[in-house]
Coordinates of C-alpha atoms and ligand atoms in Angstrom, one line a residue:
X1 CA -19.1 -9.9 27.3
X2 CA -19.4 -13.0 29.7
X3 CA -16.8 -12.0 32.4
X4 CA -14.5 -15.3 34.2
X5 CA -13.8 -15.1 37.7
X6 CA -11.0 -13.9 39.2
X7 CA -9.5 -15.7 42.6
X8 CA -6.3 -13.3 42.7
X9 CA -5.0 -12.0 45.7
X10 CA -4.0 -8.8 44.6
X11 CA -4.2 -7.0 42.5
X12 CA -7.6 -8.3 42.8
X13 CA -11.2 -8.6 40.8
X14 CA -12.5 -4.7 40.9
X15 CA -16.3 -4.9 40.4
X16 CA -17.2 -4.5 36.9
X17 CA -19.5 -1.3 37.3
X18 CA -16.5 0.4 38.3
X19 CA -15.0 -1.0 35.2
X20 CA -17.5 0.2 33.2
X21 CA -17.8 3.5 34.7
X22 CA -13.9 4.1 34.4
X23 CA -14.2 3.0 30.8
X24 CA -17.1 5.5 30.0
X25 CA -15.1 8.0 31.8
X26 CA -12.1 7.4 30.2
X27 CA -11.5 9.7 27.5
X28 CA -13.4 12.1 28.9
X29 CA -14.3 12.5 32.8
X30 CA -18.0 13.4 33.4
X31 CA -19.0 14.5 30.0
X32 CA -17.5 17.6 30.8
X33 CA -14.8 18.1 27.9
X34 CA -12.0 18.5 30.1
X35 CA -10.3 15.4 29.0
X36 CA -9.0 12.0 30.7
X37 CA -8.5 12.1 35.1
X38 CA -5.0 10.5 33.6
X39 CA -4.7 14.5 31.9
X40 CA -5.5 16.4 34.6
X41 CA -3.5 18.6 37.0
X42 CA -3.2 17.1 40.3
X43 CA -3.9 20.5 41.7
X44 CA -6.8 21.7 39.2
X45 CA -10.1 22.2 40.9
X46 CA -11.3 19.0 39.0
X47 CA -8.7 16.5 40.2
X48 CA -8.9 18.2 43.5
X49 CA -12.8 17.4 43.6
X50 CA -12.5 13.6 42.8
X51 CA -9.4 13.5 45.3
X52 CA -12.1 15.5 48.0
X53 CA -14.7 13.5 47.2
X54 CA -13.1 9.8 47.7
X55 CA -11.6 10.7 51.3
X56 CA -14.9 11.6 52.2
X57 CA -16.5 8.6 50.9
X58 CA -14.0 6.6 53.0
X59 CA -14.7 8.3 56.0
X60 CA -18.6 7.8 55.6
X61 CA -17.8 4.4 55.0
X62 CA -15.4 3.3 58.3
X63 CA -16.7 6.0 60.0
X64 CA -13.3 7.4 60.3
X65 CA -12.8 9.8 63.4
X66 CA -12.3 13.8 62.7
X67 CA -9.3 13.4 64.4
X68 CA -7.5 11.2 61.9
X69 CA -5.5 12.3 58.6
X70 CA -6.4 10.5 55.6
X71 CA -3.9 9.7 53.6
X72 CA -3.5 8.5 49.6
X73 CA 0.4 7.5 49.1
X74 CA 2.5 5.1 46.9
X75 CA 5.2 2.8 47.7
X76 CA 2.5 -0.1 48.3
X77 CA 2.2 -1.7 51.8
X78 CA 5.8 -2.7 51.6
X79 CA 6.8 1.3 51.8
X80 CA 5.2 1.4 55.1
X81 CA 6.8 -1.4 56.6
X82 CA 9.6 1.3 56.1
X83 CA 7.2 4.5 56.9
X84 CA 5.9 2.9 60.3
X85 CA 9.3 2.6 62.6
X86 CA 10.9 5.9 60.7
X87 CA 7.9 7.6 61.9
X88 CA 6.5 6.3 64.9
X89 CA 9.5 4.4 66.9
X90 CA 10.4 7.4 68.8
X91 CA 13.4 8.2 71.1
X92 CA 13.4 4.8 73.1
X93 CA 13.8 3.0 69.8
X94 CA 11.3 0.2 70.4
X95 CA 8.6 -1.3 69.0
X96 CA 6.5 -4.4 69.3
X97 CA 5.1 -6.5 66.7
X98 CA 2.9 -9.9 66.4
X99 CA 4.6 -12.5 64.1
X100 CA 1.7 -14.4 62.2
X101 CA 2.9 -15.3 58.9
X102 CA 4.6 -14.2 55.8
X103 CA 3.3 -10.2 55.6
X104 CA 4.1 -9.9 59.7
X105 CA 7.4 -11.5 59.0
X106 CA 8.2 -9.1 56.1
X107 CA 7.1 -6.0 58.4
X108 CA 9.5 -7.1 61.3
X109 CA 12.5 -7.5 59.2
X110 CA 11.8 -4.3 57.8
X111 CA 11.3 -2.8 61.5
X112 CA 14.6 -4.3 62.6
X113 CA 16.3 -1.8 60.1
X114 CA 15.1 0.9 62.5
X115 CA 14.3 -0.3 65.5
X116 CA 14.8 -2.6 68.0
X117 CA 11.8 -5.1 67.5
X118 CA 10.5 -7.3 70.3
X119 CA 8.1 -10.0 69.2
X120 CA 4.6 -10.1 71.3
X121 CA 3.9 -13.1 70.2
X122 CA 4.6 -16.1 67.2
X123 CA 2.4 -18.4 65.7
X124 CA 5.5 -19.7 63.8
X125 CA 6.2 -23.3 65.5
X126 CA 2.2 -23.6 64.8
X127 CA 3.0 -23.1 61.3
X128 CA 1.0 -20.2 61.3
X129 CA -2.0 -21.4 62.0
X130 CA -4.0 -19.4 64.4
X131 CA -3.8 -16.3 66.3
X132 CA -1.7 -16.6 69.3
X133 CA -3.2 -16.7 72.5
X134 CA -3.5 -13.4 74.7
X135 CA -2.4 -15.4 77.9
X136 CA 1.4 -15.9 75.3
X137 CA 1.4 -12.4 74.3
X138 CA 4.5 -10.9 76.0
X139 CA 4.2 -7.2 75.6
X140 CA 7.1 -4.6 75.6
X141 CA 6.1 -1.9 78.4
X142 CA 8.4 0.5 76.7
X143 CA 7.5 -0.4 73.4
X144 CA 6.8 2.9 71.0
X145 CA 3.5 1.2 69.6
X146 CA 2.5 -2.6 68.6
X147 CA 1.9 -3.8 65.1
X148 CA 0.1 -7.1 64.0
X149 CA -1.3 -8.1 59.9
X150 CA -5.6 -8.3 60.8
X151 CA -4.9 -10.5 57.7
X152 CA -2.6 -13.2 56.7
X153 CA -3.2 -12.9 52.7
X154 CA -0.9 -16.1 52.0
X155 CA -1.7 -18.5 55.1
X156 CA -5.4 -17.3 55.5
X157 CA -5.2 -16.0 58.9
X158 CA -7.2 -13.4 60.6
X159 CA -7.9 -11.7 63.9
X160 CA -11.3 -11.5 64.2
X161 CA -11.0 -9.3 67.3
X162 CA -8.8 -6.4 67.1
X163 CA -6.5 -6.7 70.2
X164 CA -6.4 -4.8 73.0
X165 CA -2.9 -3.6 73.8
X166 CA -3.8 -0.9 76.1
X167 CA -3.0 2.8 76.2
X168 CA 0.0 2.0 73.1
X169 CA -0.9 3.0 69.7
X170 CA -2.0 -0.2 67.6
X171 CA -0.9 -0.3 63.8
X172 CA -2.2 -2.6 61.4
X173 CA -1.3 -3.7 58.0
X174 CA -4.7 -3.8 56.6
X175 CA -4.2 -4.5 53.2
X176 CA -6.1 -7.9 52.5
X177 CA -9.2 -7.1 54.8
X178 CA -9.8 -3.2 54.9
X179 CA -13.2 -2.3 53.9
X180 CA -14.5 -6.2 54.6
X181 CA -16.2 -5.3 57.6
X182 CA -17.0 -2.5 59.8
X183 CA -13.8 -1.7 61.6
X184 CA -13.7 0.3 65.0
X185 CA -10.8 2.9 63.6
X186 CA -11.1 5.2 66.8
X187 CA -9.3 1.5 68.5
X188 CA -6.3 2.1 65.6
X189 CA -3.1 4.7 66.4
X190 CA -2.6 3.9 62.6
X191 CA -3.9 1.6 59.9
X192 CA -2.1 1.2 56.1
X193 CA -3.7 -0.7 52.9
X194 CA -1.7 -0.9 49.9
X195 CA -5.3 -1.0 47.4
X196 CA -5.2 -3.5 45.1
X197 CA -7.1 -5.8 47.2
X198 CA -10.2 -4.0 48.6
X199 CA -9.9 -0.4 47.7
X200 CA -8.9 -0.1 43.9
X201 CA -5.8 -0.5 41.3
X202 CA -2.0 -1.4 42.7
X203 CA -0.3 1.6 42.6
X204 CA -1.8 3.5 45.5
X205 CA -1.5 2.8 49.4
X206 CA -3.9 4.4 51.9
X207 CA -2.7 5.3 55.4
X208 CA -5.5 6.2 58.4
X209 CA -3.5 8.0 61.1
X210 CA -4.3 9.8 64.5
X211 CA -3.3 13.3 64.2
X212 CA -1.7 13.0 67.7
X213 CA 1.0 10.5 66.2
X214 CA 2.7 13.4 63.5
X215 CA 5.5 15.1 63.6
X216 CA 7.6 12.1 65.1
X217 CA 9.6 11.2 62.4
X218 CA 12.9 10.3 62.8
X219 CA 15.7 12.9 61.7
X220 CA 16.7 10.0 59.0
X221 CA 13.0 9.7 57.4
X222 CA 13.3 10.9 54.2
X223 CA 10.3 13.5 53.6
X224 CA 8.5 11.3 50.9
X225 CA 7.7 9.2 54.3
X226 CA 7.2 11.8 56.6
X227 CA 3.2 11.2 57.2
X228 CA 3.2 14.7 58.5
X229 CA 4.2 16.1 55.4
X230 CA 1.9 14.2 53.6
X231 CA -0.7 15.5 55.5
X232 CA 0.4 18.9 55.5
X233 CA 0.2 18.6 51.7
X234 CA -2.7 17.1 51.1
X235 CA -0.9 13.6 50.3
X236 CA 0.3 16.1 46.8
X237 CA 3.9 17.0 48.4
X238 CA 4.4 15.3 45.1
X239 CA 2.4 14.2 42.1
X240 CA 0.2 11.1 43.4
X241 CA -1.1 8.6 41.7
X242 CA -4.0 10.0 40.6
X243 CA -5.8 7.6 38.2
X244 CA -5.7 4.7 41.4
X245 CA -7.6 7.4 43.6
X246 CA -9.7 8.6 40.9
X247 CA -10.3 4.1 40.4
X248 CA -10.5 4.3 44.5
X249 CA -12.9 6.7 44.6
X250 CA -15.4 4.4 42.5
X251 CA -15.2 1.7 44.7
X252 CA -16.1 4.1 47.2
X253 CA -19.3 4.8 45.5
X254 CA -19.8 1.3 44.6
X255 CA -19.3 -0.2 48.2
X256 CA -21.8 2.7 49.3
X257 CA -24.2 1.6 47.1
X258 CA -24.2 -2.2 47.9
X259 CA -24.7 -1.1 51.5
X260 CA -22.0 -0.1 53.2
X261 CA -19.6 -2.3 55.3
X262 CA -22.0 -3.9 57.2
X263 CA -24.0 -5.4 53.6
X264 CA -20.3 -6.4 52.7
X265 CA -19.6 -7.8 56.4
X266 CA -22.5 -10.3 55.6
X267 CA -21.8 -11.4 52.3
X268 CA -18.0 -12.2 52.9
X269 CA -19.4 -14.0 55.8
X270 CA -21.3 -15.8 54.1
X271 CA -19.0 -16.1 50.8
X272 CA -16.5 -17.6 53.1
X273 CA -18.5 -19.9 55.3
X274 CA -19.9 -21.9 52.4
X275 CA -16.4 -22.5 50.8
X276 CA -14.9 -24.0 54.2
X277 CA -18.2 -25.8 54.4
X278 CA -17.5 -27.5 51.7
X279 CA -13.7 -28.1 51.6
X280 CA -14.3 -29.6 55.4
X281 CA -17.4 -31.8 54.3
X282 CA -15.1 -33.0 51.4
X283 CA -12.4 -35.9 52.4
X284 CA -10.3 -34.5 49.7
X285 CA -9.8 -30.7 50.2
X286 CA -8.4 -29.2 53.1
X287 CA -8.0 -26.7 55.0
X288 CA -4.9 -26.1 58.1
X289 CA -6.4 -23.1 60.1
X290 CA -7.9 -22.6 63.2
X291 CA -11.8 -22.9 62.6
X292 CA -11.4 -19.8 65.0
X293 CA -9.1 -17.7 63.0
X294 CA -9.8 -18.9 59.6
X295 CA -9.7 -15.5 56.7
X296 CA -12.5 -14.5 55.1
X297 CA -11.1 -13.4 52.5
X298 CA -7.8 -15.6 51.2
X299 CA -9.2 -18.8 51.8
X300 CA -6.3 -21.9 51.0
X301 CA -6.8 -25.4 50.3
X302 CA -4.8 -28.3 49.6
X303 CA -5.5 -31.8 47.6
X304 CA -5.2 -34.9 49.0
X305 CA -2.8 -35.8 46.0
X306 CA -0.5 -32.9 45.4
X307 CA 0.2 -34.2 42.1
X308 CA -3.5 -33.3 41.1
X309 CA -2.8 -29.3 41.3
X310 CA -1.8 -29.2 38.0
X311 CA -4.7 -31.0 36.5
X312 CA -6.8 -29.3 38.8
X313 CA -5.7 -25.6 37.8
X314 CA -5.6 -26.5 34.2
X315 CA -9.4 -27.8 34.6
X316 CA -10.7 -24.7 36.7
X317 CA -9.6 -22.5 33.8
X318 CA -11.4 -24.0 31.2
X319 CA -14.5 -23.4 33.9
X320 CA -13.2 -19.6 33.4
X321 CA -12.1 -19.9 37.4
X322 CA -8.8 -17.9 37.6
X323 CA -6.1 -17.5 39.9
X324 CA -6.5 -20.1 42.1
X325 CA -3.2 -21.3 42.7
X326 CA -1.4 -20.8 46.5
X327 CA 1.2 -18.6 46.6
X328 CA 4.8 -20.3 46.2
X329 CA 6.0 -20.1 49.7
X330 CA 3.4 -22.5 50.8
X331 CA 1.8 -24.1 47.4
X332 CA -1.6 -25.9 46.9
X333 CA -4.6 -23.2 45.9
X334 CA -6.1 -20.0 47.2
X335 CA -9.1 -18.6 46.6
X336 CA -9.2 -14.9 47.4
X337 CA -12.9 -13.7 48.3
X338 CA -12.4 -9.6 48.4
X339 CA -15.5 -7.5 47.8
X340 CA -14.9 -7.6 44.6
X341 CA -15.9 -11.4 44.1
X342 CA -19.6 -12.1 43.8
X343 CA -21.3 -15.4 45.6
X344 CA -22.0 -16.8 42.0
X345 CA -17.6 -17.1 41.9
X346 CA -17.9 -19.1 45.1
X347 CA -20.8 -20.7 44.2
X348 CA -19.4 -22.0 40.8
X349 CA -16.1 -22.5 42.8
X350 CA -17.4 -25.3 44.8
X351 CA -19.5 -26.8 42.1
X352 CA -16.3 -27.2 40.3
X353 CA -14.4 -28.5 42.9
X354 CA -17.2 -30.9 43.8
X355 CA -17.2 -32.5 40.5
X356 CA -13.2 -32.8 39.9
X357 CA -13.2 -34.9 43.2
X358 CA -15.8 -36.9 41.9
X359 CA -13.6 -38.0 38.9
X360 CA -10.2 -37.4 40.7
X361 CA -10.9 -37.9 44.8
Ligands
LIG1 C1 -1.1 -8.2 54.3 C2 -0.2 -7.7 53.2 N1 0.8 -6.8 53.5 C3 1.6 -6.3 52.6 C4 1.6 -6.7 51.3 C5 2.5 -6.0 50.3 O1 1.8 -5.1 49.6 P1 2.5 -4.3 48.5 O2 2.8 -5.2 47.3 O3 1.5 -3.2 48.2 O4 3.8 -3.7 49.0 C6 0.6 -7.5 50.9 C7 0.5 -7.9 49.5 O5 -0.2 -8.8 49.1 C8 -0.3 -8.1 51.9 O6 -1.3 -8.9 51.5

């Protein structure tokens, strides 16, 4: 089977030997007779072994402190724009928050339902496109913790330096570039990833958290938010999704056998550079971020004739490229370059795009 390639932002392209291991595995999980993961007992020793297995895969793979719960929960990314303040606002109330885009915009509003929310810094009248500046960043000295998106999946935005916000605990919604690079975590109070990007099938959201941040929860968090009853229960204080960490756990494996983070680190680099490279050397793509704070992984791209994006999606298909149109709240195309997605995508990516603007540009 001759497989098309998938742009999507999420849920994303999983790579295909994890495919083709879950397939195998499917009806019955290791040749063992005991059925489909879907069957199994989220508390049987076999489940329990796959669920074992993945966190410590993860570790390995960001090096993830002793000192920090691993968490596998559901609710998507969204959920813990929620989770965060219940948990982690404390008595004074107050939190701080960078505002770089759509996801950081979501999180705040969310915030505000909790907490009083003091903005560190915006990139809004920019139109979102770069990282502010430390010398704007107005920090709250009372604030509870400060939260900021590492990735902008809609505007292609990224920090590509984690930022330093002293002694407060730093949370990051890490969905769109966990697992892209290695990622200091001992630097993080907290980090959350809904999956279907980087880490495996929608459905299941992973949460990193220092130990030392537990047990604050907010007399109104409802338990199924409460990260310290998650981690008192093993992430099972109810039945989890158990087929997306069983999925998870395979891309685990898969990203351990590529290399690790730092193989990955290299290829997205170098995924991403030769797509920019060629929609800046073009006169007819382009690109509105930062050269400084462009995304490695979401990368978006306008025509020079807007009434072209039709055409232009229309013609990618036939080339079996998928999923390349922007998201609605800013149009034009995105190409989304998670782990997942091989150079050859890119490659026949800009070979298509080269050739439309010589019979279009
Ligand atoms: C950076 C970021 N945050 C949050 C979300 C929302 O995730 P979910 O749909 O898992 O709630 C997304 C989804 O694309 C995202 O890219």
């Amino acid at each position: 089977m001759t497989r098309s390639y998938n742009f999507c932002a999420g849920p994303a392209a999983l790579p295909q030997e994890v495919l083709k291991k879950a397939q195998e595995e499917l009806l019955d999980w290791n040749a063992k007779g005991l059925g489909s993961v879907m069957e199994m007992s989220h508390r049987g020793d076999e489940f329990v072994a796959i669920a074992e297995q993945a966190e410590a895969d993860l570790r390995e793979l960001m090096t993830i402190p002793a000192h920090y719960k691993v968490l596998f929960l559901q609710g998507g990314a969204s959920m813990q724009f929620a989770a965060v303040p219940l948990n982690l606002s404390g008595k004074q109330n107050e939190v701080d928050y960078f505002h770089t885009g759509e996801w950081s915009k979501k999180a705040i509003a969310e915030a505000k339902r909790y907490a009083k929310v003091n903005i560190v810094a915006s990139s809004e009248a920019e139109n979102f496109s770069l990282v502010p500046a430390v010398s704007d960043w107005r920090l709250n000295p009372d604030a509870a913790y400060v939260h900021y998106t590492p990735n902008e999946t809609i505007g292609g935005l990224e920090f590509h330096d984690i930022p330093d916000v002293g002694n407060k605990p730093l949370i990051a919604d890490m969905s769109s570039n966990i697992l892209s690079k290695p990622m200091d975590v001992s630097r993080f109070g907290l980090i959350y990833a809904g999956a279907q990007k980087n880490i495996g099938p929608a459905g299941l959201t992973v949460v990193i958290v220092d130990e030392s941040l537990l047990g604050r929860a907010l007399p109104i968090c409802p338990a199924m938010l409460d990260y310290k009853i998650a981690a008192d229960n093993a992430s099972m204080y109810n039945t989890p999704p158990t087929f997306a960490w069983y999925l998870a756990g395979l891309v685990f494996q898969w990203l351990k056998a590529q290399g690790g983070l730092e193989a990955m680190a290299i290829k997205n680099q170098q995924k991403s550079d030769k797509l920019y490279a060629a929609i800046d050397y073009s006169g007819f793509y382009s690109n509105p971020i930062a050269l400084k704070d462009r995304s490695r992984m979401n990368v978006p791209f306008v025509l020079s004739d807007a009434g072209l994006d039709k055409v232009f999606l229309q013609e990618a298909e036939q080339a079996t490229l998928f999923n390349l149109k922007g998201h609605r709240s800013v149009g034009g195309m995105r190409a989304s370059l998670y782990n997942a997605v091989p150079e050859a995508a890119v490659d026949a990516l800009i070979d298509f795009m080269q050739d439309f603007e010589k019979r279009y540009g």
